[in-house]
Amino acid sequence: MQHPTPTERARPHLVCPAGSLRALEAAVDAGADAVYLGLKDATNARNFAGLNFTDTQIREGVALAHRHGVQVLMALNTFADARRPGPWFAAADKAAELGADALIVADTAVMGHCRDRLPGLRLHLSVQASATSHAAIEHYRQRYGVQRAVLPRVVAAEQIARIIAGTSVEIEVFAFGSLCVMVEGRCALSSYATGQSPNNAGVCSPASAVRWQERGGGVSARLNGVLIDHYGPEEPRGYPTLCKGRFDVAGQRSHVLEEPTSLNTLELLPRLVQMGVRAFKIEGRQRSAAYVGEVTRAWRAALDRACAAVEDGRPFTPDPAWQQALSRHAEGAQTTLGAFERPWR
């Protein structure tokens, strides 16, 4: 199949995380085309203490981003509580009022509200909606007017090509950041321990359920009483989630479910650009402004070079300096192509 070059369509966007105003500024300075952010409540899937934006900060962030031609996408990507969906509808109204360029949404009730009350606001289908086929994505376009869909990280590269061929909805994929072994939006693992759903509480490990206890010269991490890891005195401590905990099985202690590692799709970049992927997402609203700045800078350079290579028909080789910069921020200091390439099928 002969694909159009990036210049025959709009070049893909680089979409970067903003967990704070400082991170937003870092993303803009480093060359992001769009930033995504959330409110300080359970309407977004990074509802961590100390993160996210007040109304005043969003106004300031939107003004700064728009002065530099950068879009602001608001993540409203948890599922509304059926007993009181009002906060999710109010958050959508607020996003429009504060000048967001698009909403990242997962809940059909919220999409319906936006379709009926906010028809001028772009809707991007969140990865939390778990849409893995063009038929599913077309359903959201036809019923709610969704204009972009973020694919789950379990979709392989060849499947991405088939999805793009089957829908007019723009496709966004994860380019770099933490991985999850579950299909986003369908995980109930932490609910077993906490009794709260990450899909509407906005976080896998609610702060109220996390306990750090000094023990045996180290520190133990527990989630609602469940021991999920023990760190030595000098050992780096990760965000305590059940899926990335270390457990004793048959006398051996290891990451039984998932090792900490980061997705890095630099090697696949020209192939994904050629397929027609319209946006590349950097994961990490919970990460520092320094992370956002350095990762965005590396990906800005990589995406520009990959687009130029595709346009000119030249080979693309990732710069070792980009890989070095990204490796410094990779979980567990290791990266993978994840499910994008699946030799085991």
Tab-separated table of C-alpha atoms in Angstrom:
chain	number	residue	atom	x	y	z
A	1	MET	CA	0.000	0.000	0.000
A	2	GLN	CA	1.355	3.439	-0.965
A	3	HIS	CA	1.038	5.727	2.042
A	4	PRO	CA	0.891	9.522	1.698
A	5	THR	CA	4.016	11.258	3.030
A	6	PRO	CA	3.807	13.404	6.189
A	7	THR	CA	3.827	16.572	4.038
A	8	GLU	CA	0.800	15.321	2.064
A	9	ARG	CA	-1.075	15.319	5.347
A	10	ALA	CA	-0.409	17.215	8.550
A	11	ARG	CA	2.767	16.155	10.364
A	12	PRO	CA	2.023	14.095	13.477
A	13	HIS	CA	1.790	15.901	16.798
A	14	LEU	CA	4.004	15.343	19.819
A	15	VAL	CA	1.699	15.203	22.865
A	16	CYS	CA	3.474	15.683	26.199
A	17	PRO	CA	2.472	15.339	29.865
A	18	ALA	CA	1.906	18.244	32.237
A	19	GLY	CA	1.326	17.299	35.873
A	20	SER	CA	2.130	20.841	36.976
A	21	LEU	CA	2.559	24.325	35.568
A	22	ARG	CA	6.347	23.878	35.655
A	23	ALA	CA	6.050	20.672	33.621
A	24	LEU	CA	3.765	22.433	31.134
A	25	GLU	CA	6.324	25.193	30.678
A	26	ALA	CA	9.081	22.609	30.218
A	27	ALA	CA	7.065	20.771	27.543
A	28	VAL	CA	6.305	23.983	25.661
A	29	ASP	CA	9.938	25.135	25.809
A	30	ALA	CA	11.162	21.730	24.589
A	31	GLY	CA	8.937	21.655	21.506
A	32	ALA	CA	5.653	19.904	22.337
A	33	ASP	CA	2.791	20.373	19.864
A	34	ALA	CA	0.251	19.692	22.605
A	35	VAL	CA	0.223	19.129	26.363
A	36	TYR	CA	-2.289	17.160	28.377
A	37	LEU	CA	-3.307	17.895	31.953
A	38	GLY	CA	-6.042	17.248	34.509
A	39	LEU	CA	-7.957	18.773	37.377
A	40	LYS	CA	-7.197	18.107	41.042
A	41	ASP	CA	-9.904	15.475	41.440
A	42	ALA	CA	-10.987	11.968	40.439
A	43	THR	CA	-12.083	13.003	36.934
A	44	ASN	CA	-8.614	12.172	35.601
A	45	ALA	CA	-6.543	8.997	35.790
A	46	ARG	CA	-3.556	10.602	37.509
A	47	ASN	CA	-5.332	11.780	40.640
A	48	PHE	CA	-2.155	11.918	42.746
A	49	ALA	CA	-1.561	14.223	45.688
A	50	GLY	CA	0.529	17.232	44.669
A	51	LEU	CA	-0.257	16.880	40.955
A	52	ASN	CA	-2.671	18.520	38.546
A	53	PHE	CA	-4.133	21.980	38.116
A	54	THR	CA	-6.410	24.488	39.779
A	55	ASP	CA	-8.684	26.605	37.598
A	56	THR	CA	-6.285	29.549	37.888
A	57	GLN	CA	-3.323	27.388	36.870
A	58	ILE	CA	-5.212	26.028	33.857
A	59	ARG	CA	-6.021	29.553	32.688
A	60	GLU	CA	-2.355	30.488	33.040
A	61	GLY	CA	-1.209	27.296	31.332
A	62	VAL	CA	-3.642	27.642	28.431
A	63	ALA	CA	-2.569	31.243	27.863
A	64	LEU	CA	1.124	30.288	27.900
A	65	ALA	CA	0.621	27.300	25.593
A	66	HIS	CA	-1.522	29.204	23.109
A	67	ARG	CA	1.019	32.042	22.927
A	68	HIS	CA	3.447	29.427	21.576
A	69	GLY	CA	0.940	27.726	19.286
A	70	VAL	CA	0.688	24.661	21.554
A	71	GLN	CA	-2.634	22.913	22.149
A	72	VAL	CA	-3.963	22.023	25.604
A	73	LEU	CA	-5.821	18.731	25.998
A	74	MET	CA	-7.695	18.116	29.236
A	75	ALA	CA	-7.786	14.544	30.522
A	76	LEU	CA	-11.288	13.715	31.743
A	77	ASN	CA	-10.560	10.047	31.363
A	78	THR	CA	-11.995	8.212	34.345
A	79	PHE	CA	-15.488	6.753	34.388
A	80	ALA	CA	-18.215	8.823	35.985
A	81	ASP	CA	-19.768	7.550	39.188
A	82	ALA	CA	-23.241	6.469	38.048
A	83	ARG	CA	-24.713	7.703	41.350
A	84	ARG	CA	-23.411	11.240	40.844
A	85	PRO	CA	-22.040	11.959	37.352
A	86	GLY	CA	-22.379	15.715	37.940
A	87	PRO	CA	-18.648	16.330	38.737
A	88	TRP	CA	-17.626	14.812	35.395
A	89	PHE	CA	-20.149	16.917	33.445
A	90	ALA	CA	-19.076	20.027	35.372
A	91	ALA	CA	-15.416	19.276	34.572
A	92	ALA	CA	-16.248	19.084	30.847
A	93	ASP	CA	-18.050	22.430	31.034
A	94	LYS	CA	-15.069	23.879	32.888
A	95	ALA	CA	-12.614	22.624	30.254
A	96	ALA	CA	-14.538	24.456	27.548
A	97	GLU	CA	-14.773	27.603	29.672
A	98	LEU	CA	-11.033	27.580	30.435
A	99	GLY	CA	-10.062	27.279	26.772
A	100	ALA	CA	-8.973	23.642	26.391
A	101	ASP	CA	-8.557	22.595	22.764
A	102	ALA	CA	-9.873	19.072	23.316
A	103	LEU	CA	-11.101	16.661	25.985
A	104	ILE	CA	-9.605	13.201	26.459
A	105	VAL	CA	-12.634	11.112	27.451
A	106	ALA	CA	-13.511	7.479	28.175
A	107	ASP	CA	-17.055	7.489	29.571
A	108	THR	CA	-19.968	7.440	27.108
A	109	ALA	CA	-22.125	9.517	29.474
A	110	VAL	CA	-19.471	12.261	29.431
A	111	MET	CA	-19.183	11.973	25.642
A	112	GLY	CA	-22.957	12.311	25.328
A	113	HIS	CA	-22.910	15.395	27.541
A	114	CYS	CA	-20.198	16.972	25.368
A	115	ARG	CA	-21.980	16.047	22.129
A	116	ASP	CA	-25.227	17.646	23.338
A	117	ARG	CA	-23.921	20.621	25.364
A	118	LEU	CA	-20.444	21.378	23.986
A	119	PRO	CA	-20.578	20.577	20.249
A	120	GLY	CA	-17.607	22.820	19.425
A	121	LEU	CA	-15.187	20.961	21.703
A	122	ARG	CA	-12.990	18.252	20.149
A	123	LEU	CA	-13.227	14.819	21.750
A	124	HIS	CA	-10.257	12.455	21.929
A	125	LEU	CA	-11.063	8.892	22.946
A	126	SER	CA	-8.927	7.982	25.955
A	127	VAL	CA	-6.869	4.811	26.133
A	128	GLN	CA	-9.071	4.048	29.147
A	129	ALA	CA	-11.940	3.319	26.722
A	130	SER	CA	-9.992	0.236	25.570
A	131	ALA	CA	-10.876	0.597	21.868
A	132	THR	CA	-8.649	-1.850	19.982
A	133	SER	CA	-10.421	-2.101	16.588
A	134	HIS	CA	-11.516	0.318	13.869
A	135	ALA	CA	-15.111	-0.870	14.336
A	136	ALA	CA	-15.078	0.212	17.983
A	137	ILE	CA	-13.480	3.550	17.130
A	138	GLU	CA	-15.982	4.175	14.335
A	139	HIS	CA	-18.781	3.547	16.832
A	140	TYR	CA	-17.464	6.378	19.015
A	141	ARG	CA	-17.092	8.665	15.979
A	142	GLN	CA	-20.565	8.038	14.636
A	143	ARG	CA	-22.343	8.226	17.984
A	144	TYR	CA	-20.349	10.913	19.804
A	145	GLY	CA	-18.255	12.703	17.180
A	146	VAL	CA	-14.872	11.527	18.496
A	147	GLN	CA	-12.071	12.960	16.327
A	148	ARG	CA	-9.012	11.167	17.724
A	149	ALA	CA	-8.468	7.848	19.504
A	150	VAL	CA	-5.553	6.874	21.751
A	151	LEU	CA	-4.765	3.188	21.254
A	152	PRO	CA	-4.016	0.854	24.187
A	153	ARG	CA	-0.411	-0.282	24.482
A	154	VAL	CA	-1.396	-3.910	23.835
A	155	VAL	CA	-2.016	-3.205	20.124
A	156	ALA	CA	0.733	-4.403	17.758
A	157	ALA	CA	2.176	-2.254	14.955
A	158	GLU	CA	0.505	-4.230	12.166
A	159	GLN	CA	-2.842	-3.889	13.968
A	160	ILE	CA	-2.337	-0.114	14.137
A	161	ALA	CA	-2.007	-0.034	10.338
A	162	ARG	CA	-5.266	-1.953	9.926
A	163	ILE	CA	-7.073	0.359	12.365
A	164	ILE	CA	-5.880	3.466	10.516
A	165	ALA	CA	-7.044	2.000	7.199
A	166	GLY	CA	-10.502	1.346	8.647
A	167	THR	CA	-11.384	4.686	10.234
A	168	SER	CA	-11.255	8.416	9.543
A	169	VAL	CA	-10.585	9.092	13.241
A	170	GLU	CA	-7.043	10.346	13.953
A	171	ILE	CA	-4.943	7.715	15.707
A	172	GLU	CA	-2.612	8.509	18.612
A	173	VAL	CA	-0.154	5.978	20.068
A	174	PHE	CA	2.084	5.908	23.122
A	175	ALA	CA	5.696	6.664	22.190
A	176	PHE	CA	7.552	6.625	25.501
A	177	GLY	CA	6.871	5.996	29.175
A	178	SER	CA	5.730	3.476	31.720
A	179	LEU	CA	4.108	0.256	30.588
A	180	CYS	CA	1.135	-1.619	32.000
A	181	VAL	CA	0.533	-5.333	31.486
A	182	MET	CA	-3.226	-4.836	31.663
A	183	VAL	CA	-5.522	-3.458	28.960
A	184	GLU	CA	-6.026	0.078	30.150
A	185	GLY	CA	-9.485	0.703	31.537
A	186	ARG	CA	-10.138	-2.970	32.299
A	187	CYS	CA	-7.852	-3.584	35.279
A	188	ALA	CA	-9.369	-4.581	38.607
A	189	LEU	CA	-6.172	-5.790	40.301
A	190	SER	CA	-5.768	-2.972	42.809
A	191	SER	CA	-9.526	-2.952	43.450
A	192	TYR	CA	-9.004	-6.373	45.066
A	193	ALA	CA	-6.780	-4.817	47.703
A	194	THR	CA	-8.270	-1.357	48.127
A	195	GLY	CA	-11.963	-1.779	47.353
A	196	GLN	CA	-11.695	1.244	45.045
A	197	SER	CA	-11.714	1.136	41.258
A	198	PRO	CA	-8.815	2.883	39.488
A	199	ASN	CA	-11.266	3.485	36.659
A	200	ASN	CA	-13.293	6.025	38.618
A	201	ALA	CA	-11.013	6.912	41.571
A	202	GLY	CA	-8.291	7.979	39.137
A	203	VAL	CA	-5.411	6.086	40.712
A	204	CYS	CA	-4.282	2.450	41.163
A	205	SER	CA	-2.950	3.003	44.663
A	206	PRO	CA	-4.977	5.633	46.535
A	207	ALA	CA	-2.801	7.621	48.954
A	208	SER	CA	-5.132	6.666	51.811
A	209	ALA	CA	-4.311	2.966	51.211
A	210	VAL	CA	-0.504	3.277	50.897
A	211	ARG	CA	1.684	2.630	53.952
A	212	TRP	CA	5.486	2.888	54.161
A	213	GLN	CA	6.966	1.047	57.155
A	214	GLU	CA	10.600	0.988	58.272
A	215	ARG	CA	11.530	-2.606	58.941
A	216	GLY	CA	14.732	-4.657	59.061
A	217	GLY	CA	16.930	-1.757	57.957
A	218	GLY	CA	14.757	-1.099	54.914
A	219	VAL	CA	11.277	0.095	54.035
A	220	SER	CA	8.204	-1.995	53.288
A	221	ALA	CA	5.414	-0.787	50.993
A	222	ARG	CA	1.885	-1.966	51.705
A	223	LEU	CA	-1.361	-1.338	49.899
A	224	ASN	CA	-4.268	-1.557	52.327
A	225	GLY	CA	-2.267	-4.003	54.426
A	226	VAL	CA	-1.029	-6.128	51.510
A	227	LEU	CA	2.789	-6.260	51.434
A	228	ILE	CA	3.843	-5.542	47.854
A	229	ASP	CA	7.572	-4.789	48.184
A	230	HIS	CA	10.485	-4.297	50.556
A	231	TYR	CA	13.334	-1.951	49.648
A	232	GLY	CA	16.868	-1.982	50.975
A	233	PRO	CA	18.278	1.174	52.608
A	234	GLU	CA	19.882	2.447	49.364
A	235	GLU	CA	17.408	0.944	46.919
A	236	PRO	CA	15.288	3.297	44.748
A	237	ARG	CA	11.613	3.142	45.724
A	238	GLY	CA	8.986	3.039	43.007
A	239	TYR	CA	5.340	4.019	43.122
A	240	PRO	CA	3.769	1.099	45.032
A	241	THR	CA	1.463	-0.822	42.691
A	242	LEU	CA	0.454	-4.463	42.977
A	243	CYS	CA	1.384	-5.297	39.379
A	244	LYS	CA	4.981	-4.094	39.846
A	245	GLY	CA	5.515	-5.464	43.342
A	246	ARG	CA	8.080	-8.131	44.241
A	247	PHE	CA	6.698	-11.308	45.753
A	248	ASP	CA	8.102	-14.581	47.125
A	249	VAL	CA	7.000	-17.473	44.889
A	250	ALA	CA	8.438	-20.985	45.334
A	251	GLY	CA	11.230	-19.538	47.454
A	252	GLN	CA	12.269	-16.891	44.947
A	253	ARG	CA	11.593	-13.171	45.225
A	254	SER	CA	10.925	-11.402	41.933
A	255	HIS	CA	8.628	-9.149	39.916
A	256	VAL	CA	6.077	-11.895	39.342
A	257	LEU	CA	3.558	-9.929	37.272
A	258	GLU	CA	5.549	-7.138	35.614
A	259	GLU	CA	9.079	-5.805	35.756
A	260	PRO	CA	9.497	-2.038	35.896
A	261	THR	CA	10.422	-1.028	32.335
A	262	SER	CA	9.509	1.744	29.905
A	263	LEU	CA	8.108	1.701	26.395
A	264	ASN	CA	10.407	3.296	23.823
A	265	THR	CA	9.251	3.244	20.171
A	266	LEU	CA	12.099	5.269	18.623
A	267	GLU	CA	13.101	2.335	16.404
A	268	LEU	CA	9.580	2.110	14.968
A	269	LEU	CA	9.069	5.834	14.516
A	270	PRO	CA	9.363	6.134	10.691
A	271	ARG	CA	7.163	3.070	10.230
A	272	LEU	CA	4.457	4.533	12.455
A	273	VAL	CA	4.713	7.931	10.745
A	274	GLN	CA	4.347	6.253	7.355
A	275	MET	CA	1.272	4.350	8.517
A	276	GLY	CA	-0.429	7.665	9.246
A	277	VAL	CA	-0.252	7.842	13.055
A	278	ARG	CA	-1.357	11.419	13.809
A	279	ALA	CA	-0.005	11.873	17.314
A	280	PHE	CA	2.698	10.396	19.562
A	281	LYS	CA	2.112	10.518	23.286
A	282	ILE	CA	4.728	10.783	26.022
A	283	GLU	CA	3.513	9.177	29.262
A	284	GLY	CA	4.333	10.718	32.648
A	285	ARG	CA	2.115	13.348	34.240
A	286	GLN	CA	3.372	11.985	37.569
A	287	ARG	CA	6.996	12.673	36.556
A	288	SER	CA	9.092	15.797	37.187
A	289	ALA	CA	9.433	18.890	35.006
A	290	ALA	CA	13.037	17.815	34.319
A	291	TYR	CA	11.778	14.489	32.917
A	292	VAL	CA	9.195	16.261	30.748
A	293	GLY	CA	11.738	18.724	29.379
A	294	GLU	CA	14.448	16.206	28.552
A	295	VAL	CA	12.149	13.534	27.102
A	296	THR	CA	10.204	16.088	25.050
A	297	ARG	CA	13.432	17.556	23.654
A	298	ALA	CA	14.690	14.137	22.542
A	299	TRP	CA	11.371	13.180	20.962
A	300	ARG	CA	10.982	16.566	19.216
A	301	ALA	CA	14.295	15.995	17.447
A	302	ALA	CA	13.481	12.360	16.685
A	303	LEU	CA	10.030	13.056	15.282
A	304	ASP	CA	11.267	15.888	13.071
A	305	ARG	CA	14.072	13.724	11.699
A	306	ALA	CA	11.764	10.739	11.160
A	307	CYS	CA	9.230	12.854	9.249
A	308	ALA	CA	12.005	14.332	7.087
A	309	ALA	CA	13.405	10.850	6.429
A	310	VAL	CA	9.992	9.546	5.349
A	311	GLU	CA	9.404	12.582	3.110
A	312	ASP	CA	12.818	12.252	1.447
A	313	GLY	CA	12.872	8.453	1.320
A	314	ARG	CA	16.015	8.313	3.438
A	315	PRO	CA	16.859	5.804	6.181
A	316	PHE	CA	16.301	6.826	9.788
A	317	THR	CA	18.712	5.995	12.575
A	318	PRO	CA	17.970	7.041	16.161
A	319	ASP	CA	20.657	9.332	17.542
A	320	PRO	CA	22.550	7.615	20.414
A	321	ALA	CA	22.218	10.846	22.414
A	322	TRP	CA	18.406	10.534	22.305
A	323	GLN	CA	18.554	6.940	23.528
A	324	GLN	CA	20.959	7.939	26.276
A	325	ALA	CA	18.680	10.747	27.430
A	326	LEU	CA	15.611	8.498	27.401
A	327	SER	CA	17.384	5.660	29.205
A	328	ARG	CA	18.048	7.977	32.130
A	329	HIS	CA	14.307	8.328	32.615
A	330	ALA	CA	13.246	4.749	31.886
A	331	GLU	CA	11.604	2.753	34.647
A	332	GLY	CA	14.071	0.214	35.992
A	333	ALA	CA	16.668	1.769	33.612
A	334	GLN	CA	15.415	-0.496	30.795
A	335	THR	CA	13.188	-0.028	27.731
A	336	THR	CA	11.165	-2.252	25.421
A	337	LEU	CA	9.021	-2.093	22.280
A	338	GLY	CA	6.315	-3.772	24.351
A	339	ALA	CA	3.433	-5.191	22.329
A	340	PHE	CA	4.230	-3.069	19.259
A	341	GLU	CA	6.378	-5.976	18.095
A	342	ARG	CA	5.167	-9.419	19.140
A	343	PRO	CA	7.509	-12.183	18.006
A	344	TRP	CA	5.756	-14.647	20.316
A	345	ARG	CA	2.497	-14.705	18.309
